[in-house]
Short mmCIF file of C-alpha atoms in Angstrom, two decimals:
data_model
loop_
_atom_site.label_atom_id
_atom_site.label_comp_id
_atom_site.label_asym_id
_atom_site.label_seq_id
_atom_site.Cartn_x
_atom_site.Cartn_y
_atom_site.Cartn_z
CA UNK A 1 -4.44 154.20 166.71
CA UNK A 2 -2.79 157.41 166.31
CA UNK A 3 0.73 157.39 164.14
CA UNK A 4 1.35 155.51 161.41
CA UNK A 5 4.96 154.02 161.10
CA UNK A 6 6.17 152.94 158.20
CA UNK A 7 9.75 151.09 158.10
CA UNK A 8 12.17 151.00 156.00
CA UNK A 9 14.31 147.60 155.59
CA UNK A 10 17.32 148.59 158.05
CA UNK A 11 14.96 148.56 161.02
CA UNK A 12 14.12 144.75 160.65
CA UNK A 13 17.26 143.17 159.83
CA UNK A 14 19.02 145.35 162.36
CA UNK A 15 15.87 144.64 164.84
CA UNK A 16 14.05 142.02 163.26
CA UNK A 17 11.18 142.84 166.74
CA UNK A 18 10.63 146.03 165.18
CA UNK A 19 7.53 145.98 164.96
CA UNK A 20 6.41 144.94 167.43
CA UNK A 21 8.79 148.41 169.26
CA UNK A 22 5.65 150.94 167.84
CA UNK A 23 3.17 150.51 171.26
CA UNK A 24 -0.87 150.80 169.88
CA UNK A 25 0.16 152.83 166.68
CA UNK A 26 -0.06 151.21 163.26
CA UNK A 27 3.54 149.83 161.85
CA UNK A 28 3.17 149.71 157.87
CA UNK A 29 5.60 147.19 156.02
CA UNK A 30 6.04 148.14 152.01
CA UNK A 31 5.77 144.95 150.18
CA UNK A 32 9.09 146.40 148.53
CA UNK A 33 10.91 145.81 152.51
CA UNK A 34 9.49 142.23 151.56
CA UNK A 35 11.63 141.42 148.85
CA UNK A 36 14.76 142.24 150.14
CA UNK A 37 14.95 141.04 153.23
CA UNK A 38 13.91 138.08 150.93
CA UNK A 39 17.17 138.68 149.05
CA UNK A 40 19.28 139.01 152.54
CA UNK A 41 17.64 135.45 153.83
CA UNK A 42 20.41 133.02 152.10
CA UNK A 43 23.77 135.45 153.59
CA UNK A 44 25.23 133.80 156.60
CA UNK A 45 25.78 136.03 158.85
CA UNK A 46 24.24 138.55 160.96
CA UNK A 47 21.76 140.09 158.16
CA UNK A 48 20.80 136.73 156.89
CA UNK A 49 19.86 135.62 160.39
CA UNK A 50 17.58 138.98 160.68
CA UNK A 51 15.78 138.53 157.78
CA UNK A 52 14.63 134.83 158.27
CA UNK A 53 14.27 135.56 162.10
CA UNK A 54 11.83 138.91 160.16
CA UNK A 55 10.54 135.82 157.81
CA UNK A 56 9.26 133.76 160.39
CA UNK A 57 8.27 136.13 162.80
CA UNK A 58 4.99 137.10 159.47
CA UNK A 59 4.21 133.60 159.31
CA UNK A 60 4.11 133.30 162.45
CA UNK A 61 1.54 136.78 162.29
CA UNK A 62 -0.35 135.37 159.33
CA UNK A 63 -2.00 132.63 161.09
CA UNK A 64 -3.96 135.01 163.10
CA UNK A 65 -5.29 136.74 159.79
CA UNK A 66 -4.46 138.48 156.61
CA UNK A 67 -1.15 140.84 156.41
CA UNK A 68 -2.91 142.35 154.11
CA UNK A 69 -5.66 143.99 156.35
CA UNK A 70 -3.81 144.46 159.11
CA UNK A 71 -2.83 141.83 162.21
CA UNK A 72 -3.12 143.20 165.87
CA UNK A 73 -0.75 142.71 168.39
CA UNK A 74 -0.47 142.22 171.77
CA UNK A 75 0.36 144.94 172.13
CA UNK A 76 -2.90 146.86 170.88
CA UNK A 77 -1.02 148.29 167.53
CA UNK A 78 -1.14 146.52 164.40
CA UNK A 79 1.26 145.35 161.78
CA UNK A 80 0.24 145.76 157.53
CA UNK A 81 2.06 145.01 154.48
CA UNK A 82 0.50 147.26 152.37
CA UNK A 83 0.08 146.46 148.08
CA UNK A 84 -2.21 149.32 147.97
CA UNK A 85 0.00 152.80 147.87
CA UNK A 86 2.64 151.94 145.50
CA UNK A 87 1.72 154.70 143.89
CA UNK A 88 5.08 156.68 142.42
CA UNK A 89 2.85 159.46 140.49
CA UNK A 90 3.68 161.99 143.50
CA UNK A 91 7.21 160.92 143.88
CA UNK A 92 8.63 161.53 139.88
CA UNK A 93 8.75 164.74 140.06
CA UNK A 94 11.86 165.01 142.95
CA UNK A 95 12.76 161.45 142.57
CA UNK A 96 12.66 160.11 138.66
CA UNK A 97 14.14 155.86 139.20
CA UNK A 98 12.47 153.64 140.48
CA UNK A 99 14.87 152.48 143.23
CA UNK A 100 14.02 150.56 146.08
CA UNK A 101 14.37 153.42 148.37
CA UNK A 102 12.30 155.33 146.32
CA UNK A 103 9.27 153.15 145.96
CA UNK A 104 9.61 152.66 149.86
CA UNK A 105 9.46 156.41 150.41
CA UNK A 106 6.11 156.18 148.05
CA UNK A 107 3.90 154.54 149.92
CA UNK A 108 5.28 156.94 153.50
CA UNK A 109 4.38 159.65 150.62
CA UNK A 110 0.91 158.22 149.47
CA UNK A 111 0.64 157.16 153.07
CA UNK A 112 0.36 160.82 154.25
CA UNK A 113 -0.96 162.08 151.48
CA UNK A 114 -4.00 160.19 152.25
CA UNK A 115 -4.42 161.33 155.69
CA UNK A 116 -3.94 164.77 154.98
CA UNK A 117 -7.84 164.50 153.68
CA UNK A 118 -9.62 163.29 156.53
CA UNK A 119 -10.92 165.40 159.63
CA UNK A 120 -8.41 163.94 161.78
CA UNK A 121 -5.08 162.99 160.05
CA UNK A 122 -2.60 160.47 161.45
CA UNK A 123 0.94 161.56 161.63
CA UNK A 124 3.00 159.04 159.31
CA UNK A 125 6.29 159.00 160.03
CA UNK A 126 8.94 156.95 157.95
CA UNK A 127 11.93 155.44 160.02
CA UNK A 128 15.18 154.37 158.45
CA UNK A 129 18.35 153.54 159.55
CA UNK A 130 19.29 155.57 155.89
CA UNK A 131 20.25 159.62 156.65
CA UNK A 132 19.49 159.94 152.64
CA UNK A 133 16.71 158.09 152.81
CA UNK A 134 15.30 160.64 155.73
CA UNK A 135 16.58 163.35 154.37
CA UNK A 136 14.92 162.73 151.52
CA UNK A 137 12.01 162.18 152.99
CA UNK A 138 12.41 165.80 154.72
CA UNK A 139 12.28 167.17 150.97
CA UNK A 140 9.62 165.45 150.28
CA UNK A 141 7.64 166.87 153.42
CA UNK A 142 7.74 163.92 155.43
CA UNK A 143 8.86 163.44 159.26
CA UNK A 144 10.80 160.47 159.31
CA UNK A 145 12.94 159.20 162.82
CA UNK A 146 16.09 156.99 162.90
CA UNK A 147 15.37 154.18 164.58
CA UNK A 148 16.90 154.20 168.42
CA UNK A 149 15.17 151.46 170.11
CA UNK A 150 17.98 148.95 169.54
CA UNK A 151 20.67 151.65 170.86
CA UNK A 152 21.94 150.71 174.95
CA UNK A 153 22.41 154.25 175.99
CA UNK A 154 22.76 157.84 173.81
CA UNK A 155 26.52 159.01 173.47
CA UNK A 156 27.28 160.97 176.59
CA UNK A 157 25.97 158.29 179.11
CA UNK A 158 28.34 155.48 177.75
CA UNK A 159 30.01 154.17 181.49
CA UNK A 160 33.26 155.48 181.97
CA UNK A 161 34.06 153.29 184.31
CA UNK A 162 35.68 155.71 187.01
CA UNK A 163 34.63 159.10 187.91
CA UNK A 164 36.28 162.07 189.56
CA UNK A 165 35.53 163.26 193.16
CA UNK A 166 36.25 166.72 195.21
CA UNK A 167 36.02 166.24 198.73
CA UNK A 168 38.04 168.29 201.80
CA UNK A 169 41.26 166.92 202.14
CA UNK A 170 40.64 165.08 205.39
CA UNK A 171 38.40 162.91 203.35
CA UNK A 172 41.98 161.76 201.66
CA UNK A 173 44.15 161.66 204.42
CA UNK A 174 41.63 158.72 205.65
CA UNK A 175 41.99 157.28 203.28
CA UNK A 176 45.55 157.09 203.46
CA UNK A 177 45.51 156.30 207.03
CA UNK A 178 42.63 153.79 207.24
CA UNK A 179 43.22 152.16 203.81
CA UNK A 180 39.74 151.95 202.92
CA UNK A 181 36.74 153.98 202.60
CA UNK A 182 33.04 153.68 202.85
CA UNK A 183 31.53 155.13 199.50
CA UNK A 184 28.31 156.74 201.80
CA UNK A 185 31.21 158.81 202.57
CA UNK A 186 31.56 160.48 199.94
CA UNK A 187 27.65 161.55 199.40
CA UNK A 188 27.17 161.73 195.86
CA UNK A 189 23.83 161.28 195.94
CA UNK A 190 24.10 158.62 193.45
CA UNK A 191 26.04 154.44 193.78
CA UNK A 192 28.45 153.47 192.25
CA UNK A 193 29.23 150.31 190.76
CA UNK A 194 31.60 147.48 191.61
CA UNK A 195 34.97 147.32 190.79
CA UNK A 196 34.20 151.28 189.62
CA UNK A 197 37.84 153.64 190.29
CA UNK A 198 37.51 156.41 191.55
CA UNK A 199 39.88 159.60 191.88
CA UNK A 200 40.18 161.57 194.38
CA UNK A 201 41.11 165.62 194.70
CA UNK A 202 41.56 168.03 196.57
CA UNK A 203 38.80 170.71 196.55
CA UNK A 204 40.34 173.18 197.76
CA UNK A 205 43.06 173.36 194.70
CA UNK A 206 45.71 171.39 196.27
CA UNK A 207 48.17 168.27 194.28
CA UNK A 208 47.29 165.86 197.14
CA UNK A 209 45.06 162.62 195.10
CA UNK A 210 44.47 159.72 195.22
CA UNK A 211 43.22 156.88 193.50
CA UNK A 212 40.42 153.93 194.54
CA UNK A 213 38.53 150.99 193.56
CA UNK A 214 35.03 149.90 194.70
CA UNK A 215 34.94 146.46 196.27
CA UNK A 216 31.91 143.73 194.66
CA UNK A 217 29.05 145.22 196.97
CA UNK A 218 29.44 148.65 195.54
CA UNK A 219 30.09 149.61 199.39
CA UNK A 220 33.42 150.27 199.99
CA UNK A 221 36.51 151.82 197.87
CA UNK A 222 40.01 150.41 198.78
CA UNK A 223 43.63 150.66 197.31
CA UNK A 224 44.69 149.20 194.06
CA UNK A 225 46.44 146.05 195.01
CA UNK A 226 48.49 146.33 191.61
CA UNK A 227 51.93 148.42 191.65
CA UNK A 228 52.64 150.02 188.86
CA UNK A 229 55.50 147.71 188.11
CA UNK A 230 56.42 146.53 184.48
CA UNK A 231 54.65 143.25 182.66
CA UNK A 232 56.37 142.35 179.74
CA UNK A 233 57.71 144.89 179.47
CA UNK A 234 55.07 147.06 179.30
CA UNK A 235 54.39 149.66 182.06
CA UNK A 236 51.16 151.57 183.00
CA UNK A 237 51.27 155.16 180.98
CA UNK A 238 48.40 156.96 182.75
CA UNK A 239 45.58 156.66 185.27
CA UNK A 240 42.90 154.89 183.07
CA UNK A 241 45.80 152.39 182.36
CA UNK A 242 46.15 151.50 185.71
CA UNK A 243 42.90 151.16 186.27
CA UNK A 244 42.57 148.32 183.35
CA UNK A 245 45.40 146.69 185.00
CA UNK A 246 43.42 145.78 187.65
CA UNK A 247 40.96 144.84 186.55
CA UNK A 248 42.86 142.85 183.63
CA UNK A 249 45.35 141.02 186.42
CA UNK A 250 42.32 140.35 188.60
CA UNK A 251 41.16 136.98 188.29
CA UNK A 252 37.83 137.21 190.45
CA UNK A 253 36.83 139.38 187.56
CA UNK A 254 36.08 137.11 184.59
CA UNK A 255 34.61 140.27 182.37
CA UNK A 256 36.22 142.92 181.26
CA UNK A 257 35.37 145.78 179.10
CA UNK A 258 37.75 148.33 177.18
CA UNK A 259 37.12 150.90 175.06
CA UNK A 260 38.96 153.71 173.96
CA UNK A 261 40.09 155.41 171.28
CA UNK A 262 43.38 154.74 169.06
CA UNK A 263 46.29 154.24 170.31
CA UNK A 264 45.08 153.86 174.20
CA UNK A 265 47.04 150.80 174.10
CA UNK A 266 44.08 148.85 174.58
CA UNK A 267 45.10 145.90 172.94
CA UNK A 268 48.56 145.44 174.08
CA UNK A 269 47.65 146.20 177.51
CA UNK A 270 45.48 142.99 176.83
CA UNK A 271 48.02 141.04 175.29
CA UNK A 272 50.33 141.94 178.13
CA UNK A 273 48.04 141.19 181.14
CA UNK A 274 47.24 137.01 179.51
CA UNK A 275 50.94 136.49 178.51
CA UNK A 276 51.29 136.84 181.87
CA UNK A 277 48.83 134.61 183.06
CA UNK A 278 49.26 132.14 180.89
CA UNK A 279 53.12 132.06 180.20
CA UNK A 280 54.61 132.97 183.39
CA UNK A 281 51.62 132.48 186.42
CA UNK A 282 50.22 129.21 184.68
CA UNK A 283 46.42 130.70 185.81
CA UNK A 284 44.96 129.47 182.17
CA UNK A 285 45.96 127.05 179.53
CA UNK A 286 45.58 128.71 176.28
CA UNK A 287 45.97 132.39 175.42
CA UNK A 288 42.90 132.42 172.81
CA UNK A 289 43.06 135.75 171.06
CA UNK A 290 40.53 135.96 168.01
CA UNK A 291 38.78 139.54 166.22
CA UNK A 292 35.92 140.02 163.92
CA UNK A 293 36.13 139.42 159.79
CA UNK A 294 35.10 142.98 158.93
CA UNK A 295 37.33 144.63 156.73
CA UNK A 296 37.44 148.85 156.59
CA UNK A 297 37.12 150.21 152.99
CA UNK A 298 36.95 147.72 150.27
CA UNK A 299 36.89 143.47 150.89
CA UNK A 300 39.89 142.46 148.86
CA UNK A 301 37.92 139.24 148.18
CA UNK A 302 38.76 136.09 148.36
CA UNK A 303 42.53 135.09 150.22
CA UNK A 304 44.43 131.60 148.62
CA UNK A 305 45.75 129.68 150.58
CA UNK A 306 45.21 127.44 153.95
CA UNK A 307 42.73 128.71 156.84
CA UNK A 308 45.92 130.22 158.48
CA UNK A 309 47.05 131.84 155.72
CA UNK A 310 43.45 133.08 154.77
CA UNK A 311 43.17 134.56 158.73
CA UNK A 312 46.95 136.39 158.57
CA UNK A 313 45.97 139.28 156.97
CA UNK A 314 43.34 139.99 159.76
CA UNK A 315 45.02 138.39 162.48
CA UNK A 316 47.62 140.71 161.56
CA UNK A 317 47.31 143.94 164.09
CA UNK A 318 47.28 141.00 166.57
CA UNK A 319 50.73 139.72 165.48
CA UNK A 320 52.47 143.30 165.29
CA UNK A 321 51.60 143.71 168.94
CA UNK A 322 53.02 140.31 170.12
CA UNK A 323 55.98 140.68 167.82
CA UNK A 324 56.29 144.52 169.76
CA UNK A 325 55.83 141.92 173.33
CA UNK A 326 58.41 139.54 172.10
CA UNK A 327 60.63 141.55 170.93
CA UNK A 328 61.39 139.72 167.85
CA UNK A 329 64.47 141.82 165.18
CA UNK A 330 63.29 139.36 162.72
CA UNK A 331 60.06 139.00 160.43
CA UNK A 332 58.70 134.77 160.76
CA UNK A 333 60.41 134.98 164.77
CA UNK A 334 57.15 135.17 166.01
CA UNK A 335 55.40 133.11 164.15
CA UNK A 336 58.04 130.21 165.03
CA UNK A 337 58.33 131.09 169.15
CA UNK A 338 54.23 130.28 168.87
CA UNK A 339 54.59 127.43 167.22
CA UNK A 340 57.25 126.21 170.24
CA UNK A 341 54.88 128.15 172.77
CA UNK A 342 52.01 126.22 171.47
CA UNK A 343 49.54 128.15 174.36
CA UNK A 344 48.94 130.80 172.14
CA UNK A 345 46.18 130.89 170.12
CA UNK A 346 45.37 133.63 166.99
CA UNK A 347 42.14 132.68 165.26
CA UNK A 348 38.68 134.58 163.25
CA UNK A 349 35.40 134.66 165.53
CA UNK A 350 34.11 132.99 162.72
CA UNK A 351 34.68 129.27 164.25
CA UNK A 352 33.78 129.92 167.57
CA UNK A 353 30.12 129.26 167.36
CA UNK A 354 29.59 125.89 169.26
CA UNK A 355 32.49 125.89 171.71
CA UNK A 356 32.51 125.28 175.03
CA UNK A 357 36.10 127.28 176.03
CA UNK A 358 37.70 126.76 179.80
CA UNK A 359 40.36 127.63 181.61
CA UNK A 360 41.37 130.30 178.89
CA UNK A 361 42.38 133.52 178.54
CA UNK A 362 40.43 134.95 175.79
CA UNK A 363 40.68 138.61 174.12
CA UNK A 364 38.04 139.85 172.20
CA UNK A 365 39.86 142.27 169.43
CA UNK A 366 37.51 144.69 167.77
CA UNK A 367 34.24 143.78 168.88
CA UNK A 368 32.34 146.69 168.98
CA UNK A 369 31.91 145.38 165.17
CA UNK A 370 29.60 142.28 167.21
CA UNK A 371 26.52 142.89 167.21
CA UNK A 372 24.14 141.90 170.28
CA UNK A 373 23.59 138.84 169.27
CA UNK A 374 27.11 138.00 168.18
CA UNK A 375 28.20 139.33 171.81
CA UNK A 376 25.82 137.46 173.48
CA UNK A 377 26.88 133.43 171.16
CA UNK A 378 30.80 134.83 172.13
CA UNK A 379 30.25 135.16 175.90
CA UNK A 380 28.26 132.24 176.46
CA UNK A 381 30.68 129.61 175.63
CA UNK A 382 32.84 131.03 178.16
CA UNK A 383 33.70 127.98 180.04
CA UNK A 384 34.74 126.89 184.18
CA UNK A 385 37.68 129.08 185.16
CA UNK A 386 37.88 131.50 181.97
CA UNK A 387 38.63 134.76 181.90
CA UNK A 388 37.45 136.98 178.52
CA UNK A 389 38.40 140.53 177.68
CA UNK A 390 36.24 142.68 175.16
CA UNK A 391 38.11 145.68 173.66
CA UNK A 392 37.18 147.94 171.21
CA UNK A 393 36.68 151.54 170.29
CA UNK A 394 32.85 152.66 169.67
CA UNK A 395 34.39 155.17 167.35
CA UNK A 396 35.27 152.71 165.05
CA UNK A 397 32.38 150.16 164.01
CA UNK A 398 32.77 149.12 160.20
CA UNK A 399 29.74 147.06 160.18
CA UNK A 400 27.03 149.14 158.31
CA UNK A 401 24.67 147.80 160.80
CA UNK A 402 25.42 149.32 163.54
CA UNK A 403 26.74 152.17 165.67
CA UNK A 404 28.46 153.92 168.97
CA UNK A 405 25.21 153.08 170.98
CA UNK A 406 23.97 149.99 169.78
CA UNK A 407 26.93 147.75 169.30
CA UNK A 408 28.16 144.71 171.06
CA UNK A 409 30.79 145.96 172.86
CA UNK A 410 28.65 148.96 173.86
CA UNK A 411 25.93 146.41 175.47
CA UNK A 412 27.75 144.37 177.64
CA UNK A 413 29.51 147.63 178.72
CA UNK A 414 26.00 148.85 180.34
CA UNK A 415 24.14 145.00 181.12
CA UNK A 416 26.86 144.08 182.86
CA UNK A 417 28.49 147.57 184.77
CA UNK A 418 26.55 146.91 188.02
CA UNK A 419 27.63 143.16 188.20
CA UNK A 420 29.76 141.92 190.31
CA UNK A 421 31.58 139.25 188.17
CA UNK A 422 32.83 142.56 185.24
CA UNK A 423 35.07 145.30 185.53
CA UNK A 424 35.36 148.41 182.30
CA UNK A 425 37.58 151.56 181.58
CA UNK A 426 37.17 153.98 179.06
CA UNK A 427 41.05 154.55 178.18
CA UNK A 428 40.87 158.09 176.59
CA UNK A 429 44.36 159.68 176.91
CA UNK A 430 46.35 157.66 173.27
CA UNK A 431 49.83 156.64 174.02
CA UNK A 432 50.92 155.15 170.82
CA UNK A 433 52.80 158.34 169.82
CA UNK A 434 52.48 162.23 169.94
CA UNK A 435 50.71 162.46 165.51
CA UNK A 436 48.85 159.77 166.12
CA UNK A 437 47.41 161.50 169.32
CA UNK A 438 46.89 164.19 167.00
CA UNK A 439 45.17 162.40 164.15
CA UNK A 440 42.80 160.47 166.62
CA UNK A 441 41.29 163.82 168.40
CA UNK A 442 41.07 166.01 165.32
CA UNK A 443 40.32 163.60 162.31
#
């Protein structure tokens, strides 16, 4: 075994299978980590579920031997629960307080000192999702790393859903003449995904251009089928919004993902499309709108009233958009409209587990605050004849254990980008107001 990895609690609470992610190296779980996991196992959320999963995994390994001595894994590595290296003596000069984080650091430091006394010392690496723990480790002279195995993709490689391609003007003329184009004509050197969009631009510098979409098998480029007519009073204001509407209104694409900064029109476009499909075309029986109950900043605690009254503050952004689409004049008008229609349902994601949802247009707002497990649970609820749209901004995550590269929305975007049943667009240009666009760019 070449390296020793000491795991922080947050790594296991983020990914219960992290003990198998370090190949043939030794994985050390400090005893204090077990105590922290034990304190989380009764929680009813994703963290509690992961704490219980870790407990079951370690209990299963315990049948193969003593965790204190170390148990060999199938990948050739070893996992052990550490009890001997918990002395705090070497830590006291720098970090006096006996916190759980400092106790984990003490285990890593004691391992490091012990290894340095050997003829062929092994590197000791502390793995933590906590930035300050990694900084403290650096102060102590320890190597510390973030846990990146759960990341789907790096930020610079995130799938945008469209590409800009500069071609000879004759290629653009050919497309307008025949209304289609073979992907191979572009000589890209890489393949395009189903339902990916292509913006052709003249390589000679003129204003000649064309907007195309890859067909389902990824071999042909076709024109957009929708005109830029307003939908429930909403018209696309830029190319990316037009691409989004093309996906949202296509009944042959049951999974659509939209990402982008605040004010780019993600939720408004999706709601307008859903209303058109449900109320005008009657393609779906119901419009179901849901969002995770994750607060931004300090939680406001328990709320009074029945379920609908409790959910109203969390769902208010949805109601704001609906009020704009229905052009209501007075407070409370939107509630009367929704009660009269009966085909629009707004609720929290808390109640979606166990359901089967056929024949509905489903919108999941703020999907960036979902974990991989949660987003799998949601999409697997989709029944026959339903369409689901995941909307969110990976740059605005309020969940303590997720980031832009490991959240459920990014996970779905990357896993489904090669599938014919899905389409994705990243909206970049803010359309809410000039001030909102400046805030998104500068703050």
